[in-house]
């Protein structure tokens, strides 16, 4: 069933091209139907998942036996929430894109292709398979930005591709090094985790972690590897930005938790302080630079650097705290995974709202708007909810995630954690300022309120953020056993 979930969107992408006279209307609704079906299948995976902290729905078939690389898939408490998040965000983008007019067939096919490679990465248990999906996600997003972006889209797409492709090359070097040092040689993630091939540490293990760290840090993105992100988001279409922030950025942080931490536990502990520093720098830098923006979409892009920094801080602190109170370490890792889900929901909604703003005014410039709450109250209400959710207000998923991260990180890295607290204050200031300018400032040109498609695509994401914020247990019950398993491996 896992293979069906992964490859259903890719198979469906062929249908509009197989029907030469298919209308744009048919393509839009076909895309929506497939995205909805795939999302429902992920819900079934969650509901029917057997109890325990091991891999469920595991598939392990021979693929490239000469290098011990197999078609190995499976989900656990780390990956299943991201699988459901991915399917949900692609469904939201399909609904939002019901108004899409430009090259609808190619646009829908690209998003269906991106859905397959994104889902595939989160369920891959083989490094080569992981790398294939990782690289293909870069290709898909490049064409989305270049083909449907704004004025400087070609340049932003090229910068995005070159940066992230460089990261994938660094990953490939690290993966090959893990294969060579394993005995017997293998690319299987489960087997490499069991072997702990570089347990002796030394400079070789440090270089492998450096290769993996650079590759995943670029994708996350972590300061100073973040410079591709703001132009990519600013020039991308709204749906592309939602997927880039909500799904593709998680590939980096997921890679740290799935691959780097459990396969290189001793090396991760040795260099954990580097990740703590990188995390807190990203938190503060992202928030402060976002505060200085006058472009609404660019502001949201920098808040992603800020929010992903919390995740890096948490997983670094979990390495520094190895051997100390297990409850704090588990909180840090659980909070990191919860933050991935929370950021995907909230920032995905924010980028779709930014798309609505652009549709109404043809710009993201905050100074060009004012008093929109009077003519677009639903738009103002959802934007306010998304802004408060993003700054970590209690009652939203961001509060649950950040509370766990701070509580789990404080004992291991007290100074860094206290500094990271400042990021919340700056984030509150920037969102309140932006909301006041656009919706509560001096009345400007009236704007149409949200359409049905816009509301239906954005509102459920924020409703889910509230559900997780008020009733988090259903999500934490899934994540916590898997986090405990990662920490057991990290303690070796």
Tab-separated table of C-alpha atoms in Angstrom:
chain	number	residue	atom	x	y	z
A	1	UNK	CA	0.000	0.000	0.000
A	2	UNK	CA	2.920	2.340	0.681
A	3	UNK	CA	4.052	2.090	-2.945
A	4	UNK	CA	0.525	3.003	-4.087
A	5	UNK	CA	0.570	6.117	-1.896
A	6	UNK	CA	3.958	7.146	-3.280
A	7	UNK	CA	3.436	6.484	-6.982
A	8	UNK	CA	-0.284	7.207	-7.436
A	9	UNK	CA	0.338	10.936	-8.152
A	10	UNK	CA	3.067	10.134	-10.693
A	11	UNK	CA	0.839	7.644	-12.509
A	12	UNK	CA	-2.013	10.170	-12.475
A	13	UNK	CA	0.254	12.852	-13.976
A	14	UNK	CA	0.311	10.887	-17.246
A	15	UNK	CA	-3.468	10.955	-17.704
A	16	UNK	CA	-3.906	14.599	-18.858
A	17	UNK	CA	-1.235	14.059	-21.533
A	18	UNK	CA	-2.802	10.756	-22.589
A	19	UNK	CA	-6.047	12.604	-23.339
A	20	UNK	CA	-5.089	15.129	-26.061
A	21	UNK	CA	-8.348	17.056	-25.895
A	22	UNK	CA	-8.501	17.214	-22.095
A	23	UNK	CA	-9.729	20.653	-21.038
A	24	UNK	CA	-8.047	22.767	-18.397
A	25	UNK	CA	-11.119	22.296	-16.239
A	26	UNK	CA	-10.771	18.508	-16.436
A	27	UNK	CA	-7.047	18.706	-15.574
A	28	UNK	CA	-7.679	20.886	-12.511
A	29	UNK	CA	-10.361	18.593	-11.135
A	30	UNK	CA	-8.370	15.462	-11.994
A	31	UNK	CA	-5.427	16.844	-10.040
A	32	UNK	CA	-7.709	17.675	-7.118
A	33	UNK	CA	-9.302	14.215	-7.127
A	34	UNK	CA	-5.940	12.439	-7.165
A	35	UNK	CA	-4.519	14.660	-4.407
A	36	UNK	CA	-7.628	14.032	-2.283
A	37	UNK	CA	-7.432	10.264	-2.851
A	38	UNK	CA	-3.761	10.183	-1.899
A	39	UNK	CA	-4.408	12.222	1.228
A	40	UNK	CA	-7.157	9.827	2.277
A	41	UNK	CA	-4.794	6.902	1.736
A	42	UNK	CA	-2.231	8.497	4.076
A	43	UNK	CA	-4.959	8.875	6.713
A	44	UNK	CA	-5.696	5.159	6.309
A	45	UNK	CA	-1.974	4.421	6.774
A	46	UNK	CA	-2.032	6.386	10.026
A	47	UNK	CA	-5.259	4.829	11.305
A	48	UNK	CA	-4.299	1.237	10.432
A	49	UNK	CA	-0.673	1.453	11.544
A	50	UNK	CA	0.203	-1.351	13.993
A	51	UNK	CA	1.312	-0.392	17.493
A	52	UNK	CA	5.014	-0.149	18.249
A	53	UNK	CA	7.985	1.992	17.354
A	54	UNK	CA	9.302	-0.063	14.426
A	55	UNK	CA	8.741	0.432	10.704
A	56	UNK	CA	5.263	-0.256	9.351
A	57	UNK	CA	4.169	-1.182	5.821
A	58	UNK	CA	7.769	-2.187	5.075
A	59	UNK	CA	8.727	-3.166	1.517
A	60	UNK	CA	12.223	-4.487	0.779
A	61	UNK	CA	12.882	-5.694	-2.772
A	62	UNK	CA	16.046	-6.246	-4.788
A	63	UNK	CA	16.853	-3.210	-6.933
A	64	UNK	CA	20.601	-2.802	-7.601
A	65	UNK	CA	22.057	-5.911	-5.966
A	66	UNK	CA	25.609	-5.266	-7.200
A	67	UNK	CA	25.906	-2.382	-4.713
A	68	UNK	CA	23.469	-3.729	-2.108
A	69	UNK	CA	20.890	-1.039	-2.825
A	70	UNK	CA	17.256	-2.093	-2.576
A	71	UNK	CA	13.769	-0.737	-3.029
A	72	UNK	CA	13.287	-0.410	0.721
A	73	UNK	CA	10.323	1.606	2.035
A	74	UNK	CA	8.752	1.953	5.462
A	75	UNK	CA	7.225	4.486	7.855
A	76	UNK	CA	7.535	5.116	11.565
A	77	UNK	CA	6.682	7.897	13.982
A	78	UNK	CA	9.270	10.204	12.436
A	79	UNK	CA	8.181	9.851	8.832
A	80	UNK	CA	4.427	9.164	8.960
A	81	UNK	CA	3.470	12.663	10.226
A	82	UNK	CA	5.517	14.162	7.389
A	83	UNK	CA	3.880	11.842	4.857
A	84	UNK	CA	0.411	12.984	5.945
A	85	UNK	CA	1.569	16.621	6.030
A	86	UNK	CA	2.945	16.300	2.493
A	87	UNK	CA	-0.256	14.827	1.094
A	88	UNK	CA	-2.334	17.448	2.916
A	89	UNK	CA	-0.302	20.382	1.591
A	90	UNK	CA	-0.417	19.091	-1.981
A	91	UNK	CA	-4.199	18.761	-1.639
A	92	UNK	CA	-4.398	22.354	-0.369
A	93	UNK	CA	-2.339	23.529	-3.356
A	94	UNK	CA	-4.572	21.600	-5.757
A	95	UNK	CA	-7.634	23.365	-4.328
A	96	UNK	CA	-5.901	26.752	-4.366
A	97	UNK	CA	-4.858	26.214	-8.002
A	98	UNK	CA	-8.414	25.725	-9.260
A	99	UNK	CA	-8.013	29.292	-10.563
A	100	UNK	CA	-4.748	28.470	-12.387
A	101	UNK	CA	-4.886	29.578	-16.040
A	102	UNK	CA	-1.303	29.370	-17.336
A	103	UNK	CA	-0.235	25.997	-18.817
A	104	UNK	CA	-2.553	24.097	-16.510
A	105	UNK	CA	-1.631	20.644	-17.804
A	106	UNK	CA	2.095	21.061	-17.201
A	107	UNK	CA	1.516	22.813	-13.863
A	108	UNK	CA	-0.642	19.980	-12.533
A	109	UNK	CA	1.729	17.297	-13.833
A	110	UNK	CA	4.714	18.962	-12.151
A	111	UNK	CA	2.939	19.124	-8.809
A	112	UNK	CA	1.856	15.488	-9.063
A	113	UNK	CA	5.462	14.567	-9.879
A	114	UNK	CA	6.678	16.615	-6.905
A	115	UNK	CA	4.173	14.879	-4.645
A	116	UNK	CA	5.535	11.466	-5.581
A	117	UNK	CA	9.191	12.388	-5.040
A	118	UNK	CA	8.398	14.134	-1.740
A	119	UNK	CA	6.441	11.187	-0.380
A	120	UNK	CA	9.116	8.828	-1.665
A	121	UNK	CA	11.882	10.607	0.202
A	122	UNK	CA	10.076	10.432	3.540
A	123	UNK	CA	9.488	6.675	3.249
A	124	UNK	CA	12.843	5.700	1.657
A	125	UNK	CA	15.000	3.373	3.789
A	126	UNK	CA	17.843	3.117	1.284
A	127	UNK	CA	20.395	5.895	0.734
A	128	UNK	CA	20.397	5.636	-3.061
A	129	UNK	CA	16.603	5.689	-3.161
A	130	UNK	CA	16.641	8.652	-0.768
A	131	UNK	CA	19.165	10.439	-3.001
A	132	UNK	CA	17.111	9.846	-6.154
A	133	UNK	CA	14.006	11.372	-4.599
A	134	UNK	CA	16.087	14.209	-3.092
A	135	UNK	CA	17.543	15.162	-6.483
A	136	UNK	CA	14.257	14.851	-8.351
A	137	UNK	CA	12.594	17.244	-5.901
A	138	UNK	CA	15.180	19.860	-6.933
A	139	UNK	CA	14.390	19.332	-10.611
A	140	UNK	CA	10.628	19.571	-10.088
A	141	UNK	CA	10.790	22.766	-8.024
A	142	UNK	CA	13.231	24.353	-10.486
A	143	UNK	CA	10.656	24.075	-13.276
A	144	UNK	CA	7.829	25.323	-11.027
A	145	UNK	CA	9.779	28.488	-10.164
A	146	UNK	CA	11.173	29.075	-13.673
A	147	UNK	CA	7.919	28.368	-15.506
A	148	UNK	CA	5.305	30.037	-13.289
A	149	UNK	CA	7.268	32.518	-11.187
A	150	UNK	CA	7.364	36.307	-11.247
A	151	UNK	CA	9.683	38.781	-12.978
A	152	UNK	CA	13.079	37.460	-11.861
A	153	UNK	CA	11.993	33.819	-11.764
A	154	UNK	CA	14.686	32.460	-14.092
A	155	UNK	CA	17.515	33.826	-11.960
A	156	UNK	CA	15.912	32.688	-8.693
A	157	UNK	CA	15.283	29.207	-10.109
A	158	UNK	CA	18.896	28.909	-11.284
A	159	UNK	CA	20.226	29.986	-7.881
A	160	UNK	CA	17.899	27.524	-6.158
A	161	UNK	CA	19.007	24.684	-8.423
A	162	UNK	CA	22.746	25.339	-8.166
A	163	UNK	CA	22.737	25.718	-4.384
A	164	UNK	CA	20.593	22.695	-3.628
A	165	UNK	CA	22.261	20.543	-6.298
A	166	UNK	CA	25.615	21.331	-4.678
A	167	UNK	CA	24.097	20.101	-1.426
A	168	UNK	CA	22.965	16.886	-3.080
A	169	UNK	CA	26.505	16.277	-4.374
A	170	UNK	CA	27.841	16.677	-0.831
A	171	UNK	CA	25.226	14.161	0.325
A	172	UNK	CA	26.264	11.702	-2.362
A	173	UNK	CA	29.891	11.879	-1.191
A	174	UNK	CA	28.740	11.197	2.373
A	175	UNK	CA	26.514	8.312	1.290
A	176	UNK	CA	29.335	6.694	-0.681
A	177	UNK	CA	31.649	7.052	2.314
A	178	UNK	CA	29.102	5.284	4.524
A	179	UNK	CA	28.817	2.493	1.929
A	180	UNK	CA	32.594	2.029	1.739
A	181	UNK	CA	33.087	1.917	5.511
A	182	UNK	CA	30.204	-0.505	6.119
A	183	UNK	CA	30.978	-4.207	6.415
A	184	UNK	CA	29.362	-5.731	4.492
A	185	UNK	CA	28.919	-2.802	2.092
A	186	UNK	CA	25.363	-1.556	1.901
A	187	UNK	CA	23.245	1.525	1.259
A	188	UNK	CA	20.411	0.238	3.439
A	189	UNK	CA	19.630	2.795	6.155
A	190	UNK	CA	18.384	0.199	8.646
A	191	UNK	CA	21.481	-1.961	8.190
A	192	UNK	CA	23.838	1.029	8.402
A	193	UNK	CA	22.138	2.123	11.603
A	194	UNK	CA	22.649	-1.350	13.053
A	195	UNK	CA	26.312	-1.493	11.952
A	196	UNK	CA	27.360	1.989	13.146
A	197	UNK	CA	30.201	1.799	10.577
A	198	UNK	CA	32.257	4.760	11.832
A	199	UNK	CA	31.947	3.951	15.528
A	200	UNK	CA	35.668	4.524	16.016
A	201	UNK	CA	35.238	8.203	15.232
A	202	UNK	CA	38.333	10.053	14.075
A	203	UNK	CA	38.795	12.483	11.220
A	204	UNK	CA	37.068	10.223	8.669
A	205	UNK	CA	33.824	10.214	10.646
A	206	UNK	CA	34.058	13.994	11.022
A	207	UNK	CA	34.434	14.447	7.263
A	208	UNK	CA	31.439	12.210	6.562
A	209	UNK	CA	29.301	14.185	9.019
A	210	UNK	CA	30.557	17.393	7.367
A	211	UNK	CA	29.400	16.144	3.953
A	212	UNK	CA	26.000	15.107	5.281
A	213	UNK	CA	25.718	18.274	7.367
A	214	UNK	CA	26.407	20.592	4.424
A	215	UNK	CA	23.958	18.734	2.189
A	216	UNK	CA	21.127	18.783	4.699
A	217	UNK	CA	21.928	22.320	5.953
A	218	UNK	CA	21.583	23.738	2.430
A	219	UNK	CA	18.205	22.078	2.012
A	220	UNK	CA	16.941	23.144	5.470
A	221	UNK	CA	18.291	25.965	4.997
A	222	UNK	CA	20.605	26.867	7.861
A	223	UNK	CA	22.697	30.047	8.059
A	224	UNK	CA	25.044	30.576	6.176
A	225	UNK	CA	23.600	28.234	3.504
A	226	UNK	CA	20.263	30.043	3.312
A	227	UNK	CA	20.832	32.684	0.620
A	228	UNK	CA	19.024	30.748	-2.120
A	229	UNK	CA	15.767	30.718	-0.131
A	230	UNK	CA	14.458	34.337	-0.140
A	231	UNK	CA	14.689	34.858	-3.936
A	232	UNK	CA	13.249	31.393	-4.604
A	233	UNK	CA	10.245	32.122	-2.393
A	234	UNK	CA	9.781	35.684	-3.608
A	235	UNK	CA	9.701	34.706	-7.279
A	236	UNK	CA	7.869	31.362	-7.001
A	237	UNK	CA	4.101	31.097	-7.484
A	238	UNK	CA	2.130	30.845	-4.244
A	239	UNK	CA	1.542	27.094	-4.488
A	240	UNK	CA	5.225	26.548	-5.258
A	241	UNK	CA	6.269	28.559	-2.197
A	242	UNK	CA	3.851	26.596	0.003
A	243	UNK	CA	5.380	23.279	-1.112
A	244	UNK	CA	8.934	24.593	-0.952
A	245	UNK	CA	8.499	25.791	2.643
A	246	UNK	CA	6.051	23.185	3.875
A	247	UNK	CA	7.609	20.066	2.363
A	248	UNK	CA	10.987	20.500	0.680
A	249	UNK	CA	12.679	22.292	3.590
A	250	UNK	CA	11.724	19.358	5.837
A	251	UNK	CA	13.856	17.048	3.713
A	252	UNK	CA	16.945	18.598	5.288
A	253	UNK	CA	15.878	18.369	8.930
A	254	UNK	CA	14.371	14.917	8.362
A	255	UNK	CA	17.698	13.797	6.885
A	256	UNK	CA	19.516	14.889	10.033
A	257	UNK	CA	17.196	12.842	12.268
A	258	UNK	CA	16.793	9.823	9.977
A	259	UNK	CA	20.371	9.477	8.696
A	260	UNK	CA	23.037	11.631	10.375
A	261	UNK	CA	22.084	11.151	14.034
A	262	UNK	CA	21.448	7.374	14.160
A	263	UNK	CA	24.178	6.278	11.699
A	264	UNK	CA	26.907	8.545	13.144
A	265	UNK	CA	25.928	8.739	16.837
A	266	UNK	CA	29.390	9.229	18.343
A	267	UNK	CA	30.383	11.845	15.778
A	268	UNK	CA	27.073	13.640	16.199
A	269	UNK	CA	27.645	13.889	19.961
A	270	UNK	CA	31.177	15.181	19.402
A	271	UNK	CA	30.084	17.990	17.079
A	272	UNK	CA	26.611	18.650	18.515
A	273	UNK	CA	27.659	22.076	19.771
A	274	UNK	CA	28.233	23.161	16.144
A	275	UNK	CA	24.584	22.442	15.358
A	276	UNK	CA	23.425	24.253	18.485
A	277	UNK	CA	25.350	27.361	17.436
A	278	UNK	CA	24.095	27.108	13.843
A	279	UNK	CA	20.549	26.711	15.130
A	280	UNK	CA	20.555	29.748	17.409
A	281	UNK	CA	22.272	31.892	14.743
A	282	UNK	CA	19.576	30.885	12.248
A	283	UNK	CA	16.838	31.679	14.779
A	284	UNK	CA	18.122	35.183	15.508
A	285	UNK	CA	19.332	36.058	12.015
A	286	UNK	CA	16.134	34.881	10.344
A	287	UNK	CA	13.934	36.840	12.756
A	288	UNK	CA	15.970	40.051	12.620
A	289	UNK	CA	16.276	40.108	8.832
A	290	UNK	CA	12.554	39.322	8.490
A	291	UNK	CA	11.835	42.317	10.726
A	292	UNK	CA	13.581	44.581	8.234
A	293	UNK	CA	11.626	43.423	5.187
A	294	UNK	CA	8.988	45.477	3.383
A	295	UNK	CA	8.077	42.599	1.052
A	296	UNK	CA	5.442	40.366	2.684
A	297	UNK	CA	6.541	37.180	0.946
A	298	UNK	CA	10.227	37.776	1.546
A	299	UNK	CA	9.430	38.383	5.208
A	300	UNK	CA	7.736	34.989	5.465
A	301	UNK	CA	10.726	33.381	3.727
A	302	UNK	CA	13.107	34.692	6.394
A	303	UNK	CA	10.787	33.490	9.171
A	304	UNK	CA	11.309	30.008	7.712
A	305	UNK	CA	15.046	30.365	8.368
A	306	UNK	CA	14.090	31.364	11.911
A	307	UNK	CA	11.683	28.482	12.518
A	308	UNK	CA	13.906	25.819	10.988
A	309	UNK	CA	16.674	27.105	13.265
A	310	UNK	CA	14.664	25.900	16.269
A	311	UNK	CA	14.808	22.368	14.857
A	312	UNK	CA	18.591	22.498	14.396
A	313	UNK	CA	18.968	23.833	17.945
A	314	UNK	CA	16.863	20.963	19.315
A	315	UNK	CA	18.673	18.122	17.558
A	316	UNK	CA	22.038	19.643	18.454
A	317	UNK	CA	21.005	19.927	22.114
A	318	UNK	CA	19.865	16.293	22.063
A	319	UNK	CA	23.419	15.317	21.089
A	320	UNK	CA	25.014	17.520	23.753
A	321	UNK	CA	22.720	16.086	26.426
A	322	UNK	CA	23.520	12.441	25.582
A	323	UNK	CA	23.943	10.572	28.847
A	324	UNK	CA	21.884	13.073	30.851
A	325	UNK	CA	18.154	13.110	31.572
A	326	UNK	CA	16.491	11.113	28.814
A	327	UNK	CA	13.196	12.974	29.248
A	328	UNK	CA	14.758	16.294	28.210
A	329	UNK	CA	16.483	14.765	25.187
A	330	UNK	CA	13.271	13.082	24.106
A	331	UNK	CA	11.405	16.370	24.429
A	332	UNK	CA	13.964	18.065	22.184
A	333	UNK	CA	13.713	15.487	19.379
A	334	UNK	CA	9.921	15.192	19.680
A	335	UNK	CA	9.669	18.972	19.568
A	336	UNK	CA	11.856	19.073	16.455
A	337	UNK	CA	9.554	16.672	14.576
A	338	UNK	CA	6.448	18.474	15.848
A	339	UNK	CA	7.957	21.744	14.640
A	340	UNK	CA	8.384	20.258	11.151
A	341	UNK	CA	4.669	19.466	11.035
A	342	UNK	CA	3.661	22.789	12.599
A	343	UNK	CA	5.855	24.871	10.307
A	344	UNK	CA	4.532	23.031	7.267
A	345	UNK	CA	0.919	23.797	8.153
A	346	UNK	CA	1.360	27.408	9.259
A	347	UNK	CA	3.932	28.615	6.733
A	348	UNK	CA	2.152	26.769	3.922
A	349	UNK	CA	-0.974	28.751	4.841
A	350	UNK	CA	1.025	32.007	5.043
A	351	UNK	CA	2.456	31.576	1.556
A	352	UNK	CA	-0.975	30.849	0.099
A	353	UNK	CA	-2.239	33.991	1.840
A	354	UNK	CA	0.679	35.893	0.304
A	355	UNK	CA	-0.535	34.630	-3.061
A	356	UNK	CA	-3.982	36.040	-2.332
A	357	UNK	CA	-2.398	39.404	-1.499
A	358	UNK	CA	-0.495	39.402	-4.789
A	359	UNK	CA	-3.635	38.523	-6.732
A	360	UNK	CA	-5.416	41.514	-5.204
A	361	UNK	CA	-2.666	44.122	-5.573
A	362	UNK	CA	-0.056	42.758	-7.990
A	363	UNK	CA	2.678	43.261	-5.389
A	364	UNK	CA	3.959	42.003	-2.024
A	365	UNK	CA	5.021	45.498	-0.911
A	366	UNK	CA	3.568	46.106	2.553
A	367	UNK	CA	3.497	49.864	2.011
A	368	UNK	CA	1.120	49.507	-0.952
A	369	UNK	CA	-1.712	48.160	1.182
A	370	UNK	CA	-3.802	49.401	4.072
A	371	UNK	CA	-7.111	48.840	5.810
A	372	UNK	CA	-7.960	45.642	3.908
A	373	UNK	CA	-9.840	44.250	6.911
A	374	UNK	CA	-12.818	46.463	6.040
A	375	UNK	CA	-13.287	45.057	2.534
A	376	UNK	CA	-11.820	41.545	3.080
A	377	UNK	CA	-12.666	40.418	6.629
A	378	UNK	CA	-12.217	36.675	5.950
A	379	UNK	CA	-8.819	37.342	4.430
A	380	UNK	CA	-7.866	39.449	7.457
A	381	UNK	CA	-9.123	36.820	9.899
A	382	UNK	CA	-7.166	33.935	8.371
A	383	UNK	CA	-4.029	36.064	8.079
A	384	UNK	CA	-4.313	37.059	11.739
A	385	UNK	CA	-4.715	33.402	12.735
A	386	UNK	CA	-1.686	32.381	10.660
A	387	UNK	CA	0.419	35.235	12.072
A	388	UNK	CA	-0.419	34.390	15.686
A	389	UNK	CA	0.191	30.710	14.994
A	390	UNK	CA	3.593	31.465	13.487
A	391	UNK	CA	4.761	33.463	16.508
A	392	UNK	CA	3.976	30.513	18.796
A	393	UNK	CA	0.839	31.705	20.560
A	394	UNK	CA	-0.696	29.091	22.942
A	395	UNK	CA	-3.522	27.212	21.306
A	396	UNK	CA	-1.576	26.626	18.101
A	397	UNK	CA	0.798	23.840	17.103
A	398	UNK	CA	3.805	26.171	17.138
A	399	UNK	CA	3.472	26.627	20.895
A	400	UNK	CA	3.532	22.867	21.506
A	401	UNK	CA	6.603	22.425	19.308
A	402	UNK	CA	8.586	25.375	20.649
A	403	UNK	CA	7.733	24.592	24.277
A	404	UNK	CA	9.147	21.088	23.824
A	405	UNK	CA	12.228	22.395	22.023
A	406	UNK	CA	13.029	25.001	24.676
A	407	UNK	CA	12.347	22.642	27.574
A	408	UNK	CA	14.433	19.877	26.040
A	409	UNK	CA	17.313	22.172	25.039
A	410	UNK	CA	17.606	24.339	28.164
A	411	UNK	CA	19.588	21.892	30.274
A	412	UNK	CA	22.148	21.057	27.573
A	413	UNK	CA	22.533	24.528	26.017
A	414	UNK	CA	21.150	27.143	28.435
A	415	UNK	CA	22.766	30.208	26.858
A	416	UNK	CA	21.778	29.249	23.303
A	417	UNK	CA	18.224	28.448	24.397
A	418	UNK	CA	17.794	31.772	26.194
A	419	UNK	CA	19.088	33.604	23.116
A	420	UNK	CA	16.652	31.647	20.940
A	421	UNK	CA	13.797	32.937	23.120
A	422	UNK	CA	14.504	36.379	21.683
A	423	UNK	CA	13.509	35.044	18.260
A	424	UNK	CA	9.918	34.707	19.473
A	425	UNK	CA	9.801	38.374	20.509
A	426	UNK	CA	11.167	39.549	17.167
A	427	UNK	CA	8.770	37.266	15.273
A	428	UNK	CA	5.834	38.705	17.218
A	429	UNK	CA	6.944	42.227	16.354
A	430	UNK	CA	7.345	41.591	12.636
A	431	UNK	CA	4.011	39.829	12.188
A	432	UNK	CA	2.079	42.406	14.192
A	433	UNK	CA	3.705	45.212	12.211
A	434	UNK	CA	2.910	43.541	8.880
A	435	UNK	CA	-0.694	42.823	9.872
A	436	UNK	CA	-1.208	46.401	11.026
A	437	UNK	CA	0.177	47.812	7.765
A	438	UNK	CA	-1.889	45.618	5.470
A	439	UNK	CA	-5.168	45.228	7.311
A	440	UNK	CA	-5.466	47.873	10.044
A	441	UNK	CA	-3.587	50.819	8.582
A	442	UNK	CA	-4.901	53.764	6.629
A	443	UNK	CA	-7.645	52.540	4.282
A	444	UNK	CA	-6.484	52.105	0.707
A	445	UNK	CA	-8.003	50.548	-2.381
A	446	UNK	CA	-10.662	47.979	-1.385
A	447	UNK	CA	-9.857	44.354	-2.213
A	448	UNK	CA	-12.084	41.364	-2.895
A	449	UNK	CA	-12.360	38.900	-0.036
A	450	UNK	CA	-11.249	35.266	-0.211
A	451	UNK	CA	-12.880	33.106	-2.867
A	452	UNK	CA	-14.308	29.716	-1.937
A	453	UNK	CA	-11.265	27.884	-3.361
A	454	UNK	CA	-8.840	30.147	-1.478
A	455	UNK	CA	-10.696	29.753	1.801
A	456	UNK	CA	-11.097	25.989	1.493
A	457	UNK	CA	-7.407	25.547	0.699
A	458	UNK	CA	-6.087	27.722	3.557
A	459	UNK	CA	-8.551	27.391	6.452
A	460	UNK	CA	-8.108	23.608	7.037
A	461	UNK	CA	-4.335	24.054	7.453
A	462	UNK	CA	-4.924	26.543	10.268
A	463	UNK	CA	-7.681	24.399	11.774
A	464	UNK	CA	-5.200	21.507	11.954
A	465	UNK	CA	-2.675	23.824	13.607
A	466	UNK	CA	-5.315	24.608	16.261
A	467	UNK	CA	-6.245	20.920	16.696
A	468	UNK	CA	-2.588	20.028	17.303
A	469	UNK	CA	-2.212	23.013	19.618
A	470	UNK	CA	-5.220	22.035	21.746
A	471	UNK	CA	-5.194	18.236	21.418
A	472	UNK	CA	-1.564	17.284	20.633
A	473	UNK	CA	-1.674	13.821	22.127
A	474	UNK	CA	-2.664	12.018	18.910
A	475	UNK	CA	0.462	13.381	17.210
A	476	UNK	CA	2.837	13.047	20.163
A	477	UNK	CA	1.800	9.418	20.745
A	478	UNK	CA	3.107	8.684	17.256
A	479	UNK	CA	6.320	10.725	17.443
A	480	UNK	CA	7.541	9.975	20.982
A	481	UNK	CA	8.329	6.232	20.597
A	482	UNK	CA	10.303	6.930	17.405
A	483	UNK	CA	12.172	9.785	19.119
A	484	UNK	CA	13.059	7.410	21.945
A	485	UNK	CA	14.473	4.949	19.421
A	486	UNK	CA	16.658	7.653	17.846
A	487	UNK	CA	17.975	8.619	21.286
A	488	UNK	CA	18.753	4.988	22.127
A	489	UNK	CA	20.830	4.813	18.949
A	490	UNK	CA	22.460	8.156	19.730
A	491	UNK	CA	23.591	6.891	23.135
A	492	UNK	CA	25.684	4.050	21.633
